[in-house]
XYZ file of C-alpha atoms in Angstrom:
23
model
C -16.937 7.997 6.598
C -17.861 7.739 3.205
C -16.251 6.840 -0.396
C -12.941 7.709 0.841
C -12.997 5.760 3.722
C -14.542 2.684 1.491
C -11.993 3.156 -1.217
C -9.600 3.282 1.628
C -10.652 -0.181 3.181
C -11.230 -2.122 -0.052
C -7.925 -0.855 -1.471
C -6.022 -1.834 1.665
C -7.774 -5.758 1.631
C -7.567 -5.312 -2.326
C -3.478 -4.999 -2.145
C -3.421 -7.865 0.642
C -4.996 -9.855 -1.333
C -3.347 -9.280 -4.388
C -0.406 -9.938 -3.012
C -1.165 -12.975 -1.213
C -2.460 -14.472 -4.869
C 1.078 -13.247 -6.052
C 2.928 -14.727 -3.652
């Protein structure tokens, strides 16, 4: 694990987020 895999995580809850604010 490193900046890929923390990238990875904060873009996935990042997006869900996002989305959920959208919505």
């Amino acid at each position: 694990m490193g900046l890929i895999g923390l990238l990875g995580l904060a873009g996935l809850t990042g997006r869900r987020r996002r989305d959920d604010t959208l919505r």
